[in-house]
GROMACS .gro file of N, CA and C in nm:
model
  210
    1MET      N    1   4.918   5.615  12.890
    1MET     CA    2   5.016   5.716  12.927
    1MET      C    3   4.951   5.853  12.912
    2ASP      N    4   4.958   5.934  13.016
    2ASP     CA    5   4.906   6.070  13.009
    2ASP      C    6   5.002   6.156  12.928
    3MET      N    7   4.945   6.234  12.838
    3MET     CA    8   5.025   6.323  12.754
    3MET      C    9   5.002   6.468  12.798
    4LYS      N   10   5.109   6.543  12.804
    4LYS     CA   11   5.104   6.684  12.838
    4LYS      C   12   5.115   6.764  12.709
    5LYS      N   13   5.014   6.846  12.681
    5LYS     CA   14   5.018   6.929  12.561
    5LYS      C   15   5.126   7.036  12.578
    6VAL      N   16   5.206   7.053  12.473
    6VAL     CA   17   5.308   7.157  12.472
    6VAL      C   18   5.306   7.224  12.335
    7SER      N   19   5.359   7.342  12.328
    7SER     CA   20   5.378   7.412  12.202
    7SER      C   21   5.523   7.457  12.202
    8ALA      N   22   5.609   7.367  12.158
    8ALA     CA   23   5.754   7.390  12.166
    8ALA      C   24   5.820   7.337  12.041
    9GLY      N   25   5.861   7.426  11.954
    9GLY     CA   26   5.922   7.381  11.829
    9GLY      C   27   5.826   7.291  11.755
   10LYS      N   28   5.870   7.171  11.721
   10LYS     CA   29   5.785   7.076  11.650
   10LYS      C   30   5.706   6.985  11.744
   11LEU      N   31   5.730   6.996  11.874
   11LEU     CA   32   5.659   6.912  11.972
   11LEU      C   33   5.520   6.966  12.001
   12ARG      N   34   5.423   6.875  12.009
   12ARG     CA   35   5.286   6.912  12.045
   12ARG      C   36   5.240   6.846  12.175
   13ALA      N   37   5.304   6.734  12.213
   13ALA     CA   38   5.268   6.667  12.339
   13ALA      C   39   5.382   6.575  12.379
   14ILE      N   40   5.397   6.559  12.512
   14ILE     CA   41   5.497   6.468  12.566
   14ILE      C   42   5.434   6.389  12.680
   15GLY      N   43   5.479   6.267  12.697
   15GLY     CA   44   5.431   6.182  12.806
   15GLY      C   45   5.540   6.087  12.848
   16HIS      N   46   5.523   6.028  12.968
   16HIS     CA   47   5.627   5.941  13.020
   16HIS      C   48   5.566   5.829  13.102
   17ASP      N   49   5.616   5.710  13.082
   17ASP     CA   50   5.581   5.594  13.164
   17ASP      C   51   5.703   5.566  13.251
   18ALA      N   52   5.695   5.603  13.378
   18ALA     CA   53   5.810   5.591  13.469
   18ALA      C   54   5.851   5.446  13.490
   19ALA      N   55   5.754   5.356  13.501
   19ALA     CA   56   5.786   5.216  13.526
   19ALA      C   57   5.862   5.154  13.409
   20ALA      N   58   5.820   5.187  13.287
   20ALA     CA   59   5.884   5.132  13.168
   20ALA      C   60   5.998   5.220  13.117
   21GLN      N   61   6.012   5.338  13.174
   21GLN     CA   62   6.112   5.437  13.132
   21GLN      C   63   6.100   5.468  12.983
   22VAL      N   64   5.977   5.502  12.942
   22VAL     CA   65   5.949   5.534  12.803
   22VAL      C   66   5.895   5.676  12.794
   23LEU      N   67   5.957   5.755  12.709
   23LEU     CA   68   5.910   5.890  12.677
   23LEU      C   69   5.839   5.882  12.543
   24ARG      N   70   5.720   5.938  12.536
   24ARG     CA   71   5.646   5.946  12.410
   24ARG      C   72   5.639   6.092  12.369
   25ALA      N   73   5.670   6.120  12.243
   25ALA     CA   74   5.668   6.256  12.190
   25ALA      C   75   5.581   6.261  12.066
   26GLU      N   76   5.485   6.355  12.067
   26GLU     CA   77   5.400   6.377  11.950
   26GLU      C   78   5.444   6.506  11.882
   27PHE      N   79   5.458   6.500  11.750
   27PHE     CA   80   5.508   6.612  11.673
   27PHE      C   81   5.397   6.680  11.594
   28ASP      N   82   5.425   6.800  11.544
   28ASP     CA   83   5.324   6.879  11.474
   28ASP      C   84   5.276   6.815  11.344
   29ASP      N   85   5.351   6.720  11.289
   29ASP     CA   86   5.309   6.650  11.167
   29ASP      C   87   5.228   6.524  11.197
   30GLY      N   88   5.197   6.501  11.326
   30GLY     CA   89   5.118   6.385  11.367
   30GLY      C   90   5.200   6.262  11.403
   31LYS      N   91   5.330   6.267  11.374
   31LYS     CA   92   5.418   6.154  11.404
   31LYS      C   93   5.432   6.139  11.556
   32ILE      N   94   5.437   6.015  11.604
   32ILE     CA   95   5.460   5.987  11.746
   32ILE      C   96   5.578   5.892  11.758
   33ASN      N   97   5.676   5.931  11.836
   33ASN     CA   98   5.794   5.849  11.861
   33ASN      C   99   5.801   5.813  12.009
   34GLU      N  100   5.858   5.696  12.037
   34GLU     CA  101   5.888   5.657  12.175
   34GLU      C  102   6.039   5.644  12.189
   35TYR      N  103   6.087   5.686  12.305
   35TYR     CA  104   6.229   5.680  12.338
   35TYR      C  105   6.241   5.599  12.466
   36HIS      N  106   6.309   5.484  12.457
   36HIS     CA  107   6.320   5.392  12.571
   36HIS      C  108   6.446   5.421  12.652
   37GLY      N  109   6.434   5.401  12.785
   37GLY     CA  110   6.546   5.423  12.875
   37GLY      C  111   6.551   5.562  12.934
   38VAL      N  112   6.446   5.642  12.912
   38VAL     CA  113   6.442   5.780  12.963
   38VAL      C  114   6.391   5.776  13.107
   39SER      N  115   6.476   5.821  13.198
   39SER     CA  116   6.441   5.819  13.341
   39SER      C  117   6.334   5.922  13.375
   40ALA      N  118   6.270   5.902  13.489
   40ALA     CA  119   6.170   5.998  13.537
   40ALA      C  120   6.235   6.135  13.560
   41GLU      N  121   6.358   6.137  13.607
   41GLU     CA  122   6.428   6.264  13.631
   41GLU      C  123   6.452   6.338  13.500
   42THR      N  124   6.493   6.267  13.397
   42THR     CA  125   6.514   6.331  13.266
   42THR      C  126   6.383   6.386  13.213
   43PHE      N  127   6.274   6.311  13.228
   43PHE     CA  128   6.144   6.361  13.183
   43PHE      C  129   6.103   6.483  13.264
   44ARG      N  130   6.125   6.481  13.394
   44ARG     CA  131   6.091   6.596  13.479
   44ARG      C  132   6.167   6.720  13.431
   45ARG      N  133   6.295   6.702  13.401
   45ARG     CA  134   6.376   6.814  13.353
   45ARG      C  135   6.327   6.865  13.219
   46LEU      N  136   6.286   6.773  13.130
   46LEU     CA  137   6.230   6.812  13.001
   46LEU      C  138   6.102   6.892  13.019
   47ALA      N  139   6.009   6.837  13.096
   47ALA     CA  140   5.877   6.898  13.112
   47ALA      C  141   5.883   7.033  13.181
   48SER      N  142   5.984   7.055  13.265
   48SER     CA  143   5.994   7.182  13.338
   48SER      C  144   6.095   7.278  13.277
   49SER      N  145   6.152   7.240  13.164
   49SER     CA  146   6.253   7.323  13.100
   49SER      C  147   6.191   7.452  13.045
   50GLY      N  148   6.268   7.558  13.050
   50GLY     CA  149   6.225   7.685  12.992
   50GLY      C  150   6.222   7.680  12.840
   51SER      N  151   6.295   7.585  12.784
   51SER     CA  152   6.297   7.566  12.638
   51SER      C  153   6.287   7.415  12.611
   52ILE      N  154   6.164   7.367  12.609
   52ILE     CA  155   6.139   7.223  12.595
   52ILE      C  156   6.198   7.170  12.464
   53TRP      N  157   6.181   7.243  12.356
   53TRP     CA  158   6.230   7.196  12.226
   53TRP      C  159   6.382   7.183  12.226
   54SER      N  160   6.451   7.283  12.280
   54SER     CA  161   6.598   7.277  12.287
   54SER      C  162   6.644   7.162  12.376
   55PHE      N  163   6.580   7.146  12.491
   55PHE     CA  164   6.615   7.036  12.581
   55PHE      C  165   6.593   6.902  12.510
   56PHE      N  166   6.479   6.889  12.441
   56PHE     CA  167   6.448   6.766  12.370
   56PHE      C  168   6.555   6.736  12.265
   57ARG      N  169   6.588   6.834  12.184
   57ARG     CA  170   6.689   6.813  12.078
   57ARG      C  171   6.825   6.776  12.136
   58ASP      N  172   6.865   6.845  12.242
   58ASP     CA  173   6.999   6.826  12.298
   58ASP      C  174   7.013   6.702  12.385
   59ASN      N  175   6.906   6.664  12.456
   59ASN     CA  176   6.917   6.559  12.558
   59ASN      C  177   6.835   6.433  12.532
   60ILE      N  178   6.742   6.439  12.439
   60ILE     CA  179   6.659   6.322  12.410
   60ILE      C  180   6.688   6.272  12.268
   61GLU      N  181   6.664   6.358  12.171
   61GLU     CA  182   6.675   6.320  12.030
   61GLU      C  183   6.814   6.266  11.995
   62ASP      N  184   6.917   6.327  12.050
   62ASP     CA  185   7.054   6.286  12.019
   62ASP      C  186   7.106   6.174  12.109
   63GLU      N  187   7.037   6.144  12.218
   63GLU     CA  188   7.088   6.048  12.315
   63GLU      C  189   7.014   5.915  12.316
   64TYR      N  190   6.890   5.912  12.269
   64TYR     CA  191   6.808   5.791  12.273
   64TYR      C  192   6.761   5.756  12.133
   65THR      N  193   6.745   5.627  12.106
   65THR     CA  194   6.697   5.581  11.977
   65THR      C  195   6.545   5.594  11.972
   66ALA      N  196   6.496   5.653  11.864
   66ALA     CA  197   6.352   5.671  11.846
   66ALA      C  198   6.289   5.547  11.784
   67LYS      N  199   6.171   5.512  11.834
   67LYS     CA  200   6.091   5.407  11.773
   67LYS      C  201   5.959   5.472  11.733
   68ARG      N  202   5.932   5.477  11.604
   68ARG     CA  203   5.810   5.542  11.558
   68ARG      C  204   5.690   5.451  11.586
   69VAL      N  205   5.588   5.507  11.650
   69VAL     CA  206   5.468   5.429  11.682
   69VAL      C  207   5.347   5.478  11.602
   70LYS      N  208   5.360   5.595  11.540
   70LYS     CA  209   5.254   5.647  11.452
   70LYS      C  210   5.314   5.743  11.353
   0.00000   0.00000   0.00000
C-alpha cells in the first residue's frame, strides 16, 4: 500500500487499498492502525481535505473500528 506523507495533527502518513477498502494511518508515536470498510471516496475526501486531522477525527476515527498493526 502506498503511503502519503502528511503533517496533520498526530497523523504522519495515510494510505488506502481501494480493493480491500482499508485505510492505513501512521501516527507521530509510530503506531499504525488500519480501518476496514473505508471507501475510495472517503479516502479521497480525507486526502484532499483542508484539515486532514479534523476530517480523520470526525469521519474515520469515530466511524470505523481501528485495528492496530504496529
